[in-house]
Each structure stands twice: as structure tokens, then as C-alpha cells.
mmCIF file of C-alpha atoms in Angstrom:
data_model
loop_
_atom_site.group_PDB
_atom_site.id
_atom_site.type_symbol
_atom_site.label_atom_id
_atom_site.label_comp_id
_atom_site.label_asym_id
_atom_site.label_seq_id
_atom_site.Cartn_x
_atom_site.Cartn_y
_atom_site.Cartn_z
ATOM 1 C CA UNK M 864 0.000 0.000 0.000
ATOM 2 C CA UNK M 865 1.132 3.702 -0.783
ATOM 3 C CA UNK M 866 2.503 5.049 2.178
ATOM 4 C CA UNK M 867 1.518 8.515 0.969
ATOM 5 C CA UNK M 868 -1.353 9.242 -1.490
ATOM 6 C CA UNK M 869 -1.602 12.879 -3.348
ATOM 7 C CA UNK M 870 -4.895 12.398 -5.029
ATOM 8 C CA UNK M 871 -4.599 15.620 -7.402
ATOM 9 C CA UNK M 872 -2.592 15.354 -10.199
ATOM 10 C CA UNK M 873 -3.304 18.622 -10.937
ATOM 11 C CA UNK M 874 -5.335 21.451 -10.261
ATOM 12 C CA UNK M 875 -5.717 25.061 -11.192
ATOM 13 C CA UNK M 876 -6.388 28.349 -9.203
ATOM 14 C CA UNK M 877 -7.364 31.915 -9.305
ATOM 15 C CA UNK M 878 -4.652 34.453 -8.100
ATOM 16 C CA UNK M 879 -5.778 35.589 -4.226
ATOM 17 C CA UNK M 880 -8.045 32.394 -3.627
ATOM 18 C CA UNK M 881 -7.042 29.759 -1.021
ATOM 19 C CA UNK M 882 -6.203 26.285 -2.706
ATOM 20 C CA UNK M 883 -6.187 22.580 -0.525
ATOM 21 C CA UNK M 884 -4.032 20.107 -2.014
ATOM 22 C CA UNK M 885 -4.685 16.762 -0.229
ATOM 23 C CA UNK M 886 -2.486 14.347 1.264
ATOM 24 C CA UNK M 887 -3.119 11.317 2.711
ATOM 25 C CA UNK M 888 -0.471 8.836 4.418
ATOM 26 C CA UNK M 889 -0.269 5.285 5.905
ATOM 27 C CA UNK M 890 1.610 3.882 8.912
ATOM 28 C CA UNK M 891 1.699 2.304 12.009
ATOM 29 C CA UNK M 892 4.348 4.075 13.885
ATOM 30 C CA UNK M 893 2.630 6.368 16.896
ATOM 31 C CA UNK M 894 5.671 9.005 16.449
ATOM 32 C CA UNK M 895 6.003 10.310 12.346
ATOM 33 C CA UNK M 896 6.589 13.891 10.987
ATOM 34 C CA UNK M 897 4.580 15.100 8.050
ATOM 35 C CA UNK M 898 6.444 17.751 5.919
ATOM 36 C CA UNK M 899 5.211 19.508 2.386
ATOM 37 C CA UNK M 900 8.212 20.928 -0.178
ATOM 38 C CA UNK M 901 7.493 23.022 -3.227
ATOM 39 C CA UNK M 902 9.320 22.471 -6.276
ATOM 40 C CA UNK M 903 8.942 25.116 -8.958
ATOM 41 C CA UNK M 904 10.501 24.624 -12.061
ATOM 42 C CA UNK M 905 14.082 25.168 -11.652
ATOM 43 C CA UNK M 906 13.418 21.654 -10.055
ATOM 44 C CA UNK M 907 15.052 22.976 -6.385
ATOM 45 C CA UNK M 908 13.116 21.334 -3.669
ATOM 46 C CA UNK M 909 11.841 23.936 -1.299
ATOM 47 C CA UNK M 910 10.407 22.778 2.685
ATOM 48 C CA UNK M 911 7.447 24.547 3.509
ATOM 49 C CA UNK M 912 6.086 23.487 6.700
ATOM 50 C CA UNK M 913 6.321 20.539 9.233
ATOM 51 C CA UNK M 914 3.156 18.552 11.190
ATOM 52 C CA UNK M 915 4.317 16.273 14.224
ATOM 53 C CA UNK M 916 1.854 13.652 15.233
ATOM 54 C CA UNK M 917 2.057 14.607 18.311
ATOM 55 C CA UNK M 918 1.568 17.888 17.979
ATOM 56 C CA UNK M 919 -1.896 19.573 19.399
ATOM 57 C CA UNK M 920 -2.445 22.750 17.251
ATOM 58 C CA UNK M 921 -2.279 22.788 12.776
ATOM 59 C CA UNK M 922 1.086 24.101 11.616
ATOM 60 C CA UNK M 923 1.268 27.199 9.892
ATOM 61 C CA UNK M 924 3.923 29.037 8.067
ATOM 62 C CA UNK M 925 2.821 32.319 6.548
ATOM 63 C CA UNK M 926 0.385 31.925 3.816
ATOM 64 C CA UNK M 927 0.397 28.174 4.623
ATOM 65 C CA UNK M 928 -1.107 25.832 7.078
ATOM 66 C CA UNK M 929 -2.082 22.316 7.787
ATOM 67 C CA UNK M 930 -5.400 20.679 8.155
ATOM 68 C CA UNK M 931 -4.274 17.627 9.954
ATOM 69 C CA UNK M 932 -6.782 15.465 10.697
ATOM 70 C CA UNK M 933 -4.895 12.749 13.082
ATOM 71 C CA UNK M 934 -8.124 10.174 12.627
ATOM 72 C CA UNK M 935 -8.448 10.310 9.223
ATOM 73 C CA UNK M 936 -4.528 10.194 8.292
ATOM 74 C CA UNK M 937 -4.692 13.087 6.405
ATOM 75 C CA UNK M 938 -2.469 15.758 6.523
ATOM 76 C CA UNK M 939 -3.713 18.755 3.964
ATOM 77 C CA UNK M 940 -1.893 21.513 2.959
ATOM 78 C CA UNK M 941 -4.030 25.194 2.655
ATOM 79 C CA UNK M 942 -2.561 28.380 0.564
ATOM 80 C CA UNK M 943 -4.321 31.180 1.267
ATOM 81 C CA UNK M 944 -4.450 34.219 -0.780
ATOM 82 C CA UNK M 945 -2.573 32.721 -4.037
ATOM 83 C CA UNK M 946 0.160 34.151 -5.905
ATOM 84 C CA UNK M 947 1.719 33.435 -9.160
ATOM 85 C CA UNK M 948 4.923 32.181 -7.835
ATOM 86 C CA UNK M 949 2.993 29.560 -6.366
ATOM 87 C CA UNK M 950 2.781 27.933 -9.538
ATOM 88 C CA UNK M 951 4.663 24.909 -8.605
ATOM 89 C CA UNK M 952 4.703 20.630 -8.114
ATOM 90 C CA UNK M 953 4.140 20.198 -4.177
ATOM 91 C CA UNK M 954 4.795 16.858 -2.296
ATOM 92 C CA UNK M 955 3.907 15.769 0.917
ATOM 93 C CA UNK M 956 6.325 13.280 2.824
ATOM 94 C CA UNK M 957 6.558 11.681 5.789
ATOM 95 C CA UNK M 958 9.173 10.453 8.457
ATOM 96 C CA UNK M 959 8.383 7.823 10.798
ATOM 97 C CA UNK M 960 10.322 8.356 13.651
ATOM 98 C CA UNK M 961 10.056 4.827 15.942
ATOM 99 C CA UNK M 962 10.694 2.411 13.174
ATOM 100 C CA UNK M 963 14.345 1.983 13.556
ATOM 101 C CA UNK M 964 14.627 0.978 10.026
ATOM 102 C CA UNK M 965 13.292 4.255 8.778
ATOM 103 C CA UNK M 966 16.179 6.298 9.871
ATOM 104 C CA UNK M 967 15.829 9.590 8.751
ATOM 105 C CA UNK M 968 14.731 9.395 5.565
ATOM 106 C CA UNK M 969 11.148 10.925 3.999
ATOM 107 C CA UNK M 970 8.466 9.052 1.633
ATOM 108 C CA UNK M 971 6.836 11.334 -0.746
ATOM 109 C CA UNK M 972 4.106 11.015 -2.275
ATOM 110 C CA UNK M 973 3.251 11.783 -5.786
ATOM 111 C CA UNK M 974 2.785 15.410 -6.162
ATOM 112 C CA UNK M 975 0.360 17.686 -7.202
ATOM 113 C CA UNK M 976 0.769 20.201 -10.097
ATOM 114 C CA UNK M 977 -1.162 23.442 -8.943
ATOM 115 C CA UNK M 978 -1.109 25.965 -11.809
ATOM 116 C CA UNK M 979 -2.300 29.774 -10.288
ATOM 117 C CA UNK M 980 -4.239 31.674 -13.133
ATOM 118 C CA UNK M 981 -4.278 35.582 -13.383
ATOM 119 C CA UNK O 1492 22.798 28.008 4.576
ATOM 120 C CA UNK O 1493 23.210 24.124 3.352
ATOM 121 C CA UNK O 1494 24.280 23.544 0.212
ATOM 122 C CA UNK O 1495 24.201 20.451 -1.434
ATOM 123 C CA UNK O 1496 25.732 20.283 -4.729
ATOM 124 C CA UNK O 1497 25.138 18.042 -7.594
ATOM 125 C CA UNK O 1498 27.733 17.857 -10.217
ATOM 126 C CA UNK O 1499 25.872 17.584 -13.269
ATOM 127 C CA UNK O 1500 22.498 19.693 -14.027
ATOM 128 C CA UNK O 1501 21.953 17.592 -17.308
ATOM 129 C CA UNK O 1502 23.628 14.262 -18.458
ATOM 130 C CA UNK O 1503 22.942 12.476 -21.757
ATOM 131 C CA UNK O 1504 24.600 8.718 -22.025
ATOM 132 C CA UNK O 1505 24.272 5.845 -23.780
ATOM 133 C CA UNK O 1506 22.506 2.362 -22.662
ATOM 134 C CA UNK O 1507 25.373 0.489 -20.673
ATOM 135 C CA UNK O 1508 27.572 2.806 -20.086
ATOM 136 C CA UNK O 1509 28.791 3.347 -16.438
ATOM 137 C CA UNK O 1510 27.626 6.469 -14.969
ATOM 138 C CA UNK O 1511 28.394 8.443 -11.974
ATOM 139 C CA UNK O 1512 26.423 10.686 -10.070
ATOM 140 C CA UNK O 1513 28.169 12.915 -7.834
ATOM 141 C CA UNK O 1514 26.469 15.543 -4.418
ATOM 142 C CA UNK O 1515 28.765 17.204 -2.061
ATOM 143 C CA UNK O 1516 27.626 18.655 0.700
ATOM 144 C CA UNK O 1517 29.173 21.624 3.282
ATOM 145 C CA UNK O 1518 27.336 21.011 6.361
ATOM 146 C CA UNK O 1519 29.285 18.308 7.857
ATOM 147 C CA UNK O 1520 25.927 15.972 7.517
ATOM 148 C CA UNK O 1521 25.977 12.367 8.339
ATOM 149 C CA UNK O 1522 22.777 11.198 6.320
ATOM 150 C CA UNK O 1523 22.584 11.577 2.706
ATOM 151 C CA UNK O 1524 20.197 10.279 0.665
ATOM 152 C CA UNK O 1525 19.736 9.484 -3.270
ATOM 153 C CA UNK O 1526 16.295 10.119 -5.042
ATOM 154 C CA UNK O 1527 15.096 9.685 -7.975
ATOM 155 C CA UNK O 1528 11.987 11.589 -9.270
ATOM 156 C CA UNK O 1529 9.055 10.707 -12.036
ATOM 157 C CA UNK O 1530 6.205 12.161 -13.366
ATOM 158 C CA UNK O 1531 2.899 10.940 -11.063
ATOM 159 C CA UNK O 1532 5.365 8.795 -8.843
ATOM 160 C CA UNK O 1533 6.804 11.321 -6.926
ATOM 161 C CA UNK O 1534 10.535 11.104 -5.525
ATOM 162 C CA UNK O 1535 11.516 7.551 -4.511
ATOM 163 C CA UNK O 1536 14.288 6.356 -2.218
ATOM 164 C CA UNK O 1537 17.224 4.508 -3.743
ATOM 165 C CA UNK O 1538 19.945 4.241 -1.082
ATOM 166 C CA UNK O 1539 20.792 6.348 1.527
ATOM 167 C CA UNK O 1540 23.894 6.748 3.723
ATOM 168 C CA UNK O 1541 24.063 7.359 7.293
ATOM 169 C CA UNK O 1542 27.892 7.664 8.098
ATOM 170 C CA UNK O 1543 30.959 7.159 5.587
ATOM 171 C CA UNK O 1544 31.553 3.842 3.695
ATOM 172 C CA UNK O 1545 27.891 3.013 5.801
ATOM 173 C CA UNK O 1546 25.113 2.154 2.772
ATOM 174 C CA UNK O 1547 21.162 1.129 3.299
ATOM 175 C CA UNK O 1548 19.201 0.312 0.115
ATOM 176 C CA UNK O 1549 16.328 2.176 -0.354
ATOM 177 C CA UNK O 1550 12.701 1.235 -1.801
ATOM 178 C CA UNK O 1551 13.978 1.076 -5.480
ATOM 179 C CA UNK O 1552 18.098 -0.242 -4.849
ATOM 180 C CA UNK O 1553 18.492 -2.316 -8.162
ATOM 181 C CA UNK O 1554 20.388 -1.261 -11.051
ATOM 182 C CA UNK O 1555 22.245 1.856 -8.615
ATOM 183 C CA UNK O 1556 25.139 1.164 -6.341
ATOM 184 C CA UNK O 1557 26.624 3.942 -3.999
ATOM 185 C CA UNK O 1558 29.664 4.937 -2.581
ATOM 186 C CA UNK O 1559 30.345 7.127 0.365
ATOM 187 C CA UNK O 1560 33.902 7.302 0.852
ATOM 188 C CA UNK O 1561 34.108 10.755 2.567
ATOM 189 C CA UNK O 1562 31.561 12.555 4.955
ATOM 190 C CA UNK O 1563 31.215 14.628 2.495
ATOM 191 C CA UNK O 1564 30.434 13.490 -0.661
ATOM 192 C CA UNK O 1565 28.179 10.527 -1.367
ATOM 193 C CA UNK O 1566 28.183 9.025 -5.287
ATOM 194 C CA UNK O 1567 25.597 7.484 -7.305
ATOM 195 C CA UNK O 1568 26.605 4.692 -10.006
ATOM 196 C CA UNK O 1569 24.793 3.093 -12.435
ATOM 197 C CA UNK O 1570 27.005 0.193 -13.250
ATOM 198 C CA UNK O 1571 24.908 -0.486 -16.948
ATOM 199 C CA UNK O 1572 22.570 2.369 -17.825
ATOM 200 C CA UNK O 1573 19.256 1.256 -19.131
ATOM 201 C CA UNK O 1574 16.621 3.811 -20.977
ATOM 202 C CA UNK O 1575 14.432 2.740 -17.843
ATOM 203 C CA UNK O 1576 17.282 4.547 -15.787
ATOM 204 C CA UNK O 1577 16.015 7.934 -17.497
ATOM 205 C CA UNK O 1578 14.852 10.265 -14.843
ATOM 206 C CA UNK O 1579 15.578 13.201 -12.176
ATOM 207 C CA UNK O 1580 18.051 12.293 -9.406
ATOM 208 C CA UNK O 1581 17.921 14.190 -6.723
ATOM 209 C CA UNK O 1582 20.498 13.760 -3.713
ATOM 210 C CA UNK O 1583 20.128 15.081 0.069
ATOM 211 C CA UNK O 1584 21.545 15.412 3.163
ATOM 212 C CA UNK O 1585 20.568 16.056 6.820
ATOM 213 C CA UNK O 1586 22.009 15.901 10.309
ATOM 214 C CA UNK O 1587 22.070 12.522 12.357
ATOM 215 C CA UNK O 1588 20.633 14.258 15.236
ATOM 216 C CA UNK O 1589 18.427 16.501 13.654
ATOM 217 C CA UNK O 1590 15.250 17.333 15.455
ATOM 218 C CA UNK O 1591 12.020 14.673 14.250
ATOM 219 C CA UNK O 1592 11.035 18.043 12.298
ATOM 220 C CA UNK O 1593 14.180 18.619 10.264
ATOM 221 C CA UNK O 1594 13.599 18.619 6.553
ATOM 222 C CA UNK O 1595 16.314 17.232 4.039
ATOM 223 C CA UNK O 1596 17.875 19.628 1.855
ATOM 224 C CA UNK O 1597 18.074 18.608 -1.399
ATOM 225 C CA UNK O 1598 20.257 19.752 -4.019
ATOM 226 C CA UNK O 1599 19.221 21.008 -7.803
ATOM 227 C CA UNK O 1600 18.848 17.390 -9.317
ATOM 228 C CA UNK O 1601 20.511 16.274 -12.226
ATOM 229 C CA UNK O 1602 18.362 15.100 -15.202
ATOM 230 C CA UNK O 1603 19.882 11.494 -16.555
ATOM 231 C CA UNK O 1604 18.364 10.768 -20.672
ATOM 232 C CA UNK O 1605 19.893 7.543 -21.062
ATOM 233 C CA UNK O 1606 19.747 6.792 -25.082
#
């Protein structure tokens, strides 16, 4: 099974509106991290914002927070007010953190393509 | 600022041919990791590295080899490209006792065409 499922290919949105991209992820480890990188397309990966499951309030990072939703697995990133330069592939990853095997490493999911229209 | 450096930005080679894949890094990190990255599948693992001449395989290991012979620096090699080998590589690094909420950093990429 996927670890982490991104279930928009792509999507497009009007400059100033908020946009959701979805993200949901599988595991069995109590203790993971969720994190969400923009990669424009220069192709440099860019970190965003970071969601601990342990953590009681939704991250947020400027124009962007996190709908985590701990029961349902999902871990949605929101940008509000949209700007062209957020025309971009975003991932969301995760890093289990008490599966020794693991280490330190991230699984990404597939990406989503958001396109921001004038 | 961490920089992690990949010596190619583009590489065009021919089906099997040996190829190296070279990211430096300045931070002194003791994790690196090697990516590779595909349209709809996202960036998958291929090995990763958590101390010099130290290797783990990754989700998708066959076909690569890596070698990690200083802190440093940490090499991919595909011992026989294949056109199946054609793809974004993307390498990264991060500290061995980062905090849980530590992101990698990643360098540019290189894009392999293997012909």
C-alpha cells in the first residue's frame, strides 16, 4: 500500500483564492513527521512546513497551514491568498520516527501540479 | 545556509555505459540520501547513507550502487545504464541528530536521458 497518497494530479487556481491540495499517508508508527516541499521549475526542492503527530495545534507558516486530521490520516496543505509564484509541483512526505529501520529518511508522495491563473 | 551540490544539471549517455552521479555537501551531515523523481510517482528512495563507507538500500536499490567514501560526498553509479534509468536524481543530506522536524535539503537534481 502507498505510504503517501496525493490524489490531485493537478489542479488550477485563481490568483488571491485559497487552494487545498490533499495528502493522505499510511503507517503504524505512533511518532512520524509530516512535511510539504514546493518544487517550482528550476526543479530545487523547497520545505514549507512541518506537522508532528504529536503535535496539538495545525502548523502554519505564513500563507500556509495544515489541516491535519490525526483520525483520518490526512495531513492537507491550505494556501491562502494565491500568488503566481505559487505555480509549482508540491509533495507531501513523511518520516516515521520509531521504526528503527526508517532512519531519517522521507516518503513522498506523488505530487500535485497546482497551476495559479491571473 | 546548506548547500548540497550536484555535479551535473543535465547528463545524456548511452545504454550500458557506467555512470556516476556525484552531491557534495558543506554542512558536515551524516545522512545523505539518493532520489530519484518521475512524473505521477513522486521522488523515490534509492539508497541512503548514514555515516561514511555506511550504505542502506532504499525502496527502489536495483540497477544503482553507492559509494560514500568521505563525509562529504556521497556518489551514485549506475554500473549499466538502461533507458528505464532515465529520470531526475535528486540527492540530500541532513544531520544525524536533527530534530524529528528537520527537513532534508536537497540539491538542484541532475536530469539522466539515457539513449
Amino acid at each position: 500500500a502507498q505510504k503517501i497518497t496525493q490524489t490531485q494530479p493537478g489542479m488550477f487556481v485563481q490568483e488571491k483564492e485559497a487552494v487545498t491540495l490533499d495528502c493522505t499517508y499510511d503507517t503504524s508508527d505512533p511518532s512520524y513527521g509530516l512535511f510539504w516541499y514546493k518544487q517550482p521549475s528550476s526543479g530545487e526542492m523547497i520545505f514549507l512546513i512541518y506537522q508532528g503527530s504529536y503535535d496539538q495545534q495545525n502548523a502554519t507558516e505564513g500563507r500556509y497551514s495544515l489541516n491535519f486530521q490525526k483520525a483520518r490520516k490526512s495531513a492537507n496543505l491550505v494556501i491562502s491568498a494565491s500568488q503566481l509564484g505559487d505555480s509549482a509541483m508540491y509533495f507531501c512526505a513523511m518520516r516515521e520516527l520509531m521504526i528503527k529501520a526508517a532512519g531519517n529518511k522521507l516518503t513522498f508522495g506523488g505530487g500535485t501540479r497546482v497551476l495559479v491563473k491571473p | 545556509d546548506v548547500k548540497v551540490t550536484q555535479s551535473s544539471r543535465y547528463l545524456v549517455k548511452r545504454t550500458g555505459e557506467k555512470v556516476f552521479l556525484e552531491c557534495v555537501q558543506d554542512m558536515d551531515h551524516e545522512n545523505m540520501f539518493w532520489y530519484r523523481q518521475d512524473p505521477g510517482l513522486g521522488l523515490r528512495l534509492i539508497y541512503f547513507s548514514y555515516d561514511v563507507k555506511m550504505k542502506e538500500k532504499g525502496d527502489i536499490p536495483e540497477g544503482y550502487s553507492v559509494s560514500r567514501e568521505k563525509k562529504e560526498r556521497f556518489s551514485l553509479i549506475l554500473e549499466s545504464a538502461s533507458t528505464n534509468q532515465t529520470s531526475m536524481y535528486l540527492c540530500a543530506s541532513s544531520s544525524q541528530g536533527a530534530e524529528r522536524n528537520s527537513p532534508l535539503h536537497f540539491g538542484n537534481g541532475t536530469r539522466l536521458t539515457v539513449t
